[in-house]
């Protein structure tokens, strides 16, 4: 790992040394305790970060292809390309769309785009036994932050707006 941290250097090393099918297999993905801790730390930031517009937000197009793959939060891709990606024989039955999407982007010479200065949460990988619960907790936190930002009452478990 580059010290001090350098994202460009990190991705260059990954692209050079790791097959694309394994690029998403990083230490957090293989450690359930680490996934839980990462989610807990991220959720603490939701109230201050989720609805805040950062002046450095912008669309970053990786024309030089310095970032060899995309993982985590959200993907925006034309429907026809997504269908092509998940229709690949090397995807069928895996349930993980990141690898075929990255392969398609690389094979077609497409650019990856990112929202700079953004905050996102990837609650858990499908390998975590409680990934569904973790996703539900993250979604609830995000929706509550959005409601607070809009000045709406918090509809607690009893639905009375009392939290």
Coordinates of N, CA and C in Angstrom, one line a residue:
X1 N 0.8 -1.2 0.0 CA 0.0 0.0 0.0 C 0.9 1.2 0.0
X2 N 0.6 2.2 -0.9 CA 1.4 3.4 -0.9 C 1.3 4.2 0.4
X3 N 2.5 4.6 0.9 CA 2.6 5.5 2.1 C 3.4 6.7 1.7
X4 N 2.9 7.9 1.8 CA 1.5 8.2 2.2 C 0.6 7.8 1.1
X5 N -0.7 7.7 1.5 CA -1.8 7.2 0.6 C -1.8 8.0 -0.7
X6 N -1.9 7.3 -1.8 CA -2.0 7.8 -3.1 C -2.9 6.9 -3.9
X7 N -4.1 7.4 -4.1 CA -5.1 6.6 -4.8 C -4.7 6.2 -6.2
X8 N -4.1 7.1 -7.0 CA -3.6 6.8 -8.3 C -2.6 5.7 -8.3
X9 N -1.7 5.7 -7.4 CA -0.6 4.7 -7.2 C -1.3 3.4 -6.9
X10 N -2.2 3.4 -5.9 CA -2.9 2.2 -5.5 C -3.6 1.5 -6.7
X11 N -4.4 2.2 -7.4 CA -5.1 1.7 -8.6 C -4.1 1.2 -9.7
X12 N -3.0 1.9 -9.8 CA -2.0 1.4 -10.8 C -1.4 0.1 -10.4
X13 N -1.1 -0.1 -9.1 CA -0.6 -1.4 -8.6 C -1.6 -2.5 -8.8
X14 N -2.9 -2.2 -8.4 CA -3.9 -3.2 -8.6 C -4.1 -3.6 -10.0
X15 N -4.1 -2.6 -10.9 CA -4.3 -2.9 -12.4 C -3.2 -3.8 -12.9
X16 N -2.0 -3.5 -12.4 CA -0.8 -4.3 -12.9 C -0.7 -5.7 -12.3
X17 N -1.1 -5.9 -11.0 CA -0.8 -7.1 -10.4 C -2.0 -8.0 -10.1
X18 N -3.2 -7.5 -10.3 CA -4.4 -8.3 -10.0 C -5.3 -8.5 -11.2
X19 N -5.7 -9.8 -11.5 CA -6.6 -10.0 -12.6 C -7.9 -9.3 -12.3
X20 N -8.6 -8.8 -13.3 CA -9.8 -8.1 -13.1 C -10.9 -8.8 -12.3
X21 N -10.9 -10.1 -12.5 CA -11.9 -10.9 -11.8 C -11.7 -10.9 -10.3
X22 N -10.5 -10.6 -9.8 CA -10.2 -10.6 -8.4 C -10.0 -9.2 -7.8
X23 N -10.2 -8.1 -8.6 CA -9.9 -6.8 -8.1 C -10.8 -6.3 -7.0
X24 N -12.0 -6.9 -6.9 CA -12.9 -6.6 -5.8 C -12.6 -7.3 -4.6
X25 N -11.7 -8.3 -4.6 CA -11.5 -9.1 -3.4 C -10.4 -8.4 -2.5
X26 N -10.8 -7.4 -1.8 CA -9.9 -6.7 -0.9 C -10.2 -7.1 0.5
X27 N -9.3 -6.7 1.4 CA -9.4 -7.2 2.8 C -10.8 -7.0 3.5
X28 N -11.5 -5.9 3.2 CA -12.7 -5.7 3.9 C -13.8 -6.7 3.4
X29 N -13.7 -7.1 2.2 CA -14.7 -8.0 1.6 C -14.6 -9.4 2.3
X30 N -13.4 -9.7 2.7 CA -13.2 -11.0 3.3 C -13.2 -11.0 4.8
X31 N -13.6 -10.0 5.5 CA -13.6 -9.9 6.9 C -14.9 -9.3 7.4
X32 N -15.8 -10.1 8.0 CA -17.1 -9.7 8.4 C -17.0 -8.7 9.5
X33 N -16.1 -8.8 10.4 CA -15.9 -7.8 11.5 C -15.5 -6.5 11.0
X34 N -14.6 -6.5 10.0 CA -14.2 -5.2 9.4 C -15.4 -4.6 8.6
X35 N -16.2 -5.4 8.0 CA -17.4 -4.8 7.3 C -18.3 -4.1 8.2
X36 N -18.6 -4.8 9.4 CA -19.4 -4.2 10.4 C -18.9 -2.9 10.9
X37 N -17.6 -2.9 11.2 CA -16.9 -1.7 11.8 C -16.9 -0.6 10.8
X38 N -16.7 -0.9 9.5 CA -16.7 0.2 8.4 C -18.1 0.8 8.3
X39 N -19.1 -0.1 8.4 CA -20.5 0.4 8.3 C -20.8 1.3 9.5
X40 N -20.4 0.9 10.6 CA -20.6 1.7 11.8 C -20.0 3.1 11.7
X41 N -18.8 3.1 11.3 CA -18.0 4.4 11.1 C -18.7 5.3 10.1
X42 N -19.1 4.7 9.0 CA -19.8 5.4 7.9 C -21.1 6.0 8.4
X43 N -21.9 5.2 9.1 CA -23.2 5.6 9.5 C -23.1 6.8 10.4
X44 N -22.0 7.0 11.2 CA -21.9 8.1 12.1 C -21.7 9.4 11.3
X45 N -21.3 9.3 10.0 CA -21.1 10.5 9.2 C -22.4 10.8 8.4
X46 N -23.3 10.0 8.3 CA -24.5 10.2 7.5 C -25.2 11.5 7.8
X47 N -25.5 11.9 9.1 CA -26.2 13.1 9.4 C -25.5 14.4 8.9
X48 N -24.2 14.4 8.9 CA -23.5 15.6 8.5 C -23.1 15.6 7.0
X49 N -23.0 14.4 6.4 CA -22.5 14.3 5.0 C -23.5 14.0 4.0
X50 N -24.6 13.2 4.3 CA -25.4 12.7 3.2 C -26.1 13.8 2.4
X51 N -26.6 14.8 3.0 CA -27.4 15.8 2.3 C -26.6 17.1 2.0
X52 N -25.4 17.1 2.4 CA -24.5 18.3 2.2 C -24.0 18.3 0.8
X53 N -24.2 19.4 0.1 CA -23.6 19.6 -1.2 C -22.2 20.2 -1.0
X54 N -21.2 19.5 -1.5 CA -19.8 19.9 -1.3 C -19.4 20.7 -2.6
X55 N -18.8 21.9 -2.4 CA -18.5 22.7 -3.6 C -17.5 22.0 -4.5
X56 N -16.8 21.0 -4.0 CA -15.9 20.3 -4.9 C -16.5 19.1 -5.7
X57 N -17.9 19.0 -5.5 CA -18.5 17.9 -6.3 C -18.4 18.3 -7.8
X58 N -18.1 17.3 -8.5 CA -18.0 17.4 -10.0 C -17.9 16.1 -10.6
X59 N -18.1 16.0 -11.9 CA -18.0 14.8 -12.7 C -16.6 14.6 -13.1
X60 N -16.0 13.5 -12.7 CA -14.6 13.2 -13.1 C -14.7 12.1 -14.1
X61 N -14.2 12.3 -15.3 CA -14.1 11.3 -16.3 C -12.7 10.8 -16.4
X62 N -12.5 9.5 -16.2 CA -11.2 9.0 -16.2 C -10.7 8.7 -17.6
X63 N -10.4 9.7 -18.3 CA -10.0 9.6 -19.7 C -8.6 8.9 -19.9
X64 N -7.8 9.0 -18.8 CA -6.5 8.3 -18.9 C -6.6 6.9 -18.3
X65 N -7.7 6.4 -17.9 CA -8.0 5.1 -17.4 C -7.0 4.8 -16.2
X66 N -6.9 5.7 -15.3 CA -6.0 5.5 -14.1 C -6.8 4.6 -13.0
X67 N -8.1 4.6 -13.1 CA -8.8 3.8 -12.2 C -9.4 2.5 -12.9
X68 N -8.8 1.4 -12.7 CA -9.0 0.2 -13.6 C -10.4 -0.5 -13.3
X69 N -11.0 -0.2 -12.2 CA -12.3 -0.8 -12.0 C -13.2 0.0 -11.1
X70 N -14.4 -0.3 -11.0 CA -15.4 0.4 -10.2 C -16.0 -0.6 -9.2
X71 N -16.1 -0.3 -8.0 CA -16.8 -1.1 -7.0 C -17.6 -0.2 -6.1
X72 N -18.4 -0.8 -5.3 CA -19.1 -0.2 -4.2 C -20.4 0.4 -4.5
X73 N -20.6 1.7 -4.3 CA -21.8 2.3 -4.0 C -22.9 2.2 -5.1
X74 N -22.7 2.9 -6.2 CA -23.8 3.0 -7.2 C -23.2 3.0 -8.6
X75 N -23.9 2.5 -9.5 CA -23.4 2.5 -10.9 C -24.5 3.1 -11.7
X76 N -24.1 3.9 -12.7 CA -25.0 4.5 -13.7 C -24.5 4.0 -15.0
X77 N -25.3 3.2 -15.7 CA -24.9 2.6 -17.0 C -26.1 2.5 -17.8
X78 N -26.0 2.7 -19.1 CA -27.1 2.5 -20.0 C -27.6 1.1 -19.9
X79 N -28.9 0.9 -19.9 CA -29.6 -0.3 -19.7 C -29.1 -1.4 -20.7
X80 N -28.9 -1.0 -22.0 CA -28.4 -2.0 -22.9 C -27.0 -2.5 -22.6
X81 N -26.2 -1.7 -22.1 CA -24.8 -2.1 -21.7 C -24.9 -3.0 -20.4
X82 N -25.7 -2.6 -19.5 CA -25.9 -3.4 -18.3 C -26.4 -4.8 -18.7
X83 N -27.4 -4.9 -19.6 CA -27.9 -6.2 -20.0 C -26.7 -7.0 -20.7
X84 N -25.9 -6.3 -21.5 CA -24.8 -7.0 -22.1 C -23.8 -7.6 -21.0
X85 N -23.6 -6.8 -20.0 CA -22.7 -7.2 -18.9 C -23.2 -8.4 -18.2
X86 N -24.4 -8.3 -17.7 CA -24.9 -9.4 -16.9 C -25.4 -10.6 -17.7
X87 N -25.4 -10.5 -19.0 CA -25.7 -11.6 -19.8 C -24.5 -12.5 -20.2
X88 N -23.4 -12.0 -19.8 CA -22.1 -12.7 -20.1 C -22.1 -14.1 -19.4
X89 N -21.5 -15.1 -20.1 CA -21.5 -16.4 -19.5 C -20.6 -16.4 -18.3
X90 N -19.6 -15.6 -18.2 CA -18.7 -15.6 -17.0 C -19.4 -14.9 -15.8
X91 N -20.6 -14.4 -16.0 CA -21.3 -13.8 -14.9 C -22.4 -14.7 -14.4
X92 N -23.0 -15.4 -15.2 CA -24.2 -16.2 -14.9 C -24.0 -17.0 -13.6
X93 N -24.9 -16.8 -12.7 CA -24.9 -17.5 -11.4 C -24.0 -16.9 -10.3
X94 N -23.2 -15.9 -10.6 CA -22.3 -15.4 -9.6 C -23.0 -14.4 -8.7
X95 N -24.0 -13.6 -9.2 CA -24.7 -12.6 -8.4 C -23.9 -11.4 -8.2
X96 N -22.7 -11.3 -8.7 CA -21.8 -10.1 -8.5 C -21.7 -9.4 -9.8
X97 N -22.3 -8.3 -10.0 CA -22.3 -7.7 -11.3 C -21.1 -6.8 -11.5
X98 N -20.3 -6.6 -10.5 CA -19.1 -5.7 -10.6 C -18.1 -6.2 -11.6
X99 N -17.8 -7.5 -11.6 CA -16.8 -8.0 -12.5 C -17.2 -7.9 -14.0
X100 N -18.4 -8.4 -14.3 CA -18.8 -8.3 -15.7 C -18.9 -6.8 -16.2
X101 N -19.4 -5.9 -15.3 CA -19.5 -4.5 -15.7 C -18.1 -4.0 -16.0
X102 N -17.2 -4.3 -15.1 CA -15.8 -3.7 -15.3 C -15.2 -4.3 -16.6
X103 N -15.4 -5.6 -16.8 CA -14.9 -6.2 -18.0 C -15.5 -5.6 -19.3
X104 N -16.8 -5.4 -19.3 CA -17.4 -4.7 -20.4 C -16.8 -3.4 -20.7
X105 N -16.7 -2.6 -19.6 CA -16.2 -1.2 -19.8 C -14.7 -1.3 -20.4
X106 N -13.9 -2.2 -19.8 CA -12.5 -2.3 -20.3 C -12.5 -2.8 -21.8
X107 N -13.2 -3.8 -22.0 CA -13.2 -4.4 -23.4 C -13.7 -3.4 -24.5
X108 N -14.6 -2.6 -24.1 CA -15.2 -1.7 -25.1 C -14.5 -0.3 -25.1
X109 N -13.4 -0.2 -24.2 CA -12.7 1.1 -24.2 C -13.5 2.2 -23.7
X110 N -14.5 2.0 -22.8 CA -15.3 3.0 -22.3 C -14.6 3.7 -21.1
X111 N -15.1 4.9 -20.8 CA -14.5 5.6 -19.6 C -15.3 5.4 -18.4
X112 N -14.7 5.4 -17.3 CA -15.4 5.3 -16.0 C -15.5 6.8 -15.5
X113 N -16.7 7.1 -14.9 CA -16.9 8.4 -14.4 C -17.2 8.4 -12.9
X114 N -16.8 9.4 -12.2 CA -17.0 9.4 -10.8 C -17.5 10.8 -10.4
X115 N -18.2 10.8 -9.3 CA -18.6 12.1 -8.7 C -17.6 12.4 -7.6
X116 N -16.8 13.4 -7.9 CA -15.7 13.8 -6.9 C -16.3 14.4 -5.7
X117 N -15.6 14.2 -4.6 CA -16.0 14.8 -3.3 C -17.3 14.2 -2.8
X118 N -17.7 13.1 -3.2 CA -18.9 12.5 -2.8 C -18.8 11.6 -1.6
X119 N -19.9 11.3 -0.9 CA -20.0 10.5 0.2 C -20.9 9.4 -0.1
X120 N -20.6 8.1 0.0 CA -21.4 7.0 -0.2 C -21.2 5.9 0.8
X121 N -22.2 5.0 0.8 CA -22.1 3.9 1.8 C -22.3 2.6 1.0
X122 N -21.4 1.7 1.3 CA -21.6 0.3 0.8 C -21.8 -0.5 2.0
X123 N -23.0 -0.9 2.4 CA -23.3 -1.4 3.7 C -22.6 -2.8 4.0
X124 N -22.6 -3.7 3.0 CA -22.0 -5.0 3.2 C -21.9 -5.7 1.9
X125 N -21.0 -6.6 1.8 CA -20.9 -7.5 0.6 C -21.9 -8.6 0.8
X126 N -22.3 -9.2 -0.3 CA -23.2 -10.4 -0.2 C -22.6 -11.6 0.6
X127 N -21.3 -11.5 0.8 CA -20.7 -12.6 1.5 C -21.0 -12.5 3.0
X128 N -21.4 -11.4 3.5 CA -21.7 -11.2 5.0 C -23.0 -11.8 5.3
X129 N -23.1 -12.6 6.4 CA -24.3 -13.3 6.7 C -25.5 -12.4 7.0
X130 N -25.2 -11.2 7.4 CA -26.2 -10.2 7.8 C -26.3 -9.1 6.8
X131 N -25.9 -9.3 5.6 CA -25.8 -8.2 4.6 C -27.2 -7.5 4.4
X132 N -28.3 -8.3 4.4 CA -29.6 -7.7 4.2 C -30.0 -6.8 5.4
X133 N -29.6 -7.2 6.6 CA -29.9 -6.3 7.8 C -29.1 -5.1 7.7
X134 N -27.8 -5.2 7.3 CA -26.9 -4.1 7.2 C -27.4 -3.1 6.2
X135 N -27.8 -3.6 5.1 CA -28.4 -2.7 4.0 C -29.6 -2.0 4.5
X136 N -30.5 -2.7 5.3 CA -31.7 -2.1 5.8 C -31.4 -1.0 6.8
X137 N -30.4 -1.2 7.6 CA -30.0 -0.2 8.6 C -29.4 1.1 7.9
X138 N -28.6 0.8 6.9 CA -28.0 2.0 6.2 C -29.1 2.7 5.4
X139 N -30.0 2.1 4.8 CA -31.1 2.7 4.1 C -31.9 3.6 5.1
X140 N -32.2 3.0 6.2 CA -33.0 3.7 7.2 C -32.3 5.0 7.7
X141 N -31.0 4.9 7.9 CA -30.2 6.1 8.3 C -30.2 7.2 7.2
X142 N -30.0 6.8 6.0 CA -30.0 7.7 4.9 C -31.4 8.4 4.7
X143 N -32.4 7.6 4.7 CA -33.8 8.1 4.6 C -34.1 9.1 5.7
X144 N -33.7 8.7 6.9 CA -33.9 9.6 8.1 C -33.2 10.9 7.9
X145 N -32.0 10.9 7.5 CA -31.2 12.1 7.2 C -31.8 13.0 6.2
X146 N -32.3 12.3 5.1 CA -33.0 13.1 4.1 C -34.3 13.7 4.6
X147 N -35.0 13.0 5.4 CA -36.3 13.6 6.0 C -35.9 14.8 6.9
X148 N -34.9 14.6 7.7 CA -34.5 15.8 8.6 C -34.1 17.0 7.7
X149 N -33.4 16.7 6.7 CA -32.9 17.8 5.8 C -34.1 18.5 5.2
X150 N -35.1 17.8 4.9 CA -36.3 18.4 4.3 C -37.3 19.0 5.4
X151 N -36.9 18.9 6.6 CA -37.8 19.4 7.7 C -39.0 18.6 8.0
X152 N -39.0 17.3 7.6 CA -40.1 16.4 7.8 C -40.0 15.7 9.2
X153 N -41.1 15.4 9.8 CA -41.0 14.7 11.1 C -40.5 13.2 10.9
X154 N -39.8 12.7 11.9 CA -39.3 11.4 11.8 C -40.4 10.4 12.1
X155 N -40.8 9.6 11.2 CA -41.8 8.6 11.4 C -41.1 7.4 12.1
X156 N -41.2 7.3 13.4 CA -40.6 6.3 14.1 C -41.4 5.0 13.9
X157 N -41.0 4.0 14.7 CA -41.6 2.6 14.5 C -43.1 2.6 14.6
X158 N -43.7 3.6 15.4 CA -45.1 3.6 15.6 C -45.8 4.5 14.6
X159 N -45.1 5.2 13.8 CA -45.7 6.0 12.7 C -46.3 7.3 13.1
X160 N -46.0 7.7 14.4 CA -46.7 8.9 14.9 C -45.9 10.2 14.8
X161 N -44.7 10.0 14.1 CA -43.9 11.2 14.0 C -43.0 11.5 15.2
X162 N -43.1 10.6 16.2 CA -42.4 10.9 17.4 C -41.1 10.2 17.6
X163 N -40.6 9.6 16.5 CA -39.2 9.0 16.5 C -39.2 7.7 17.1

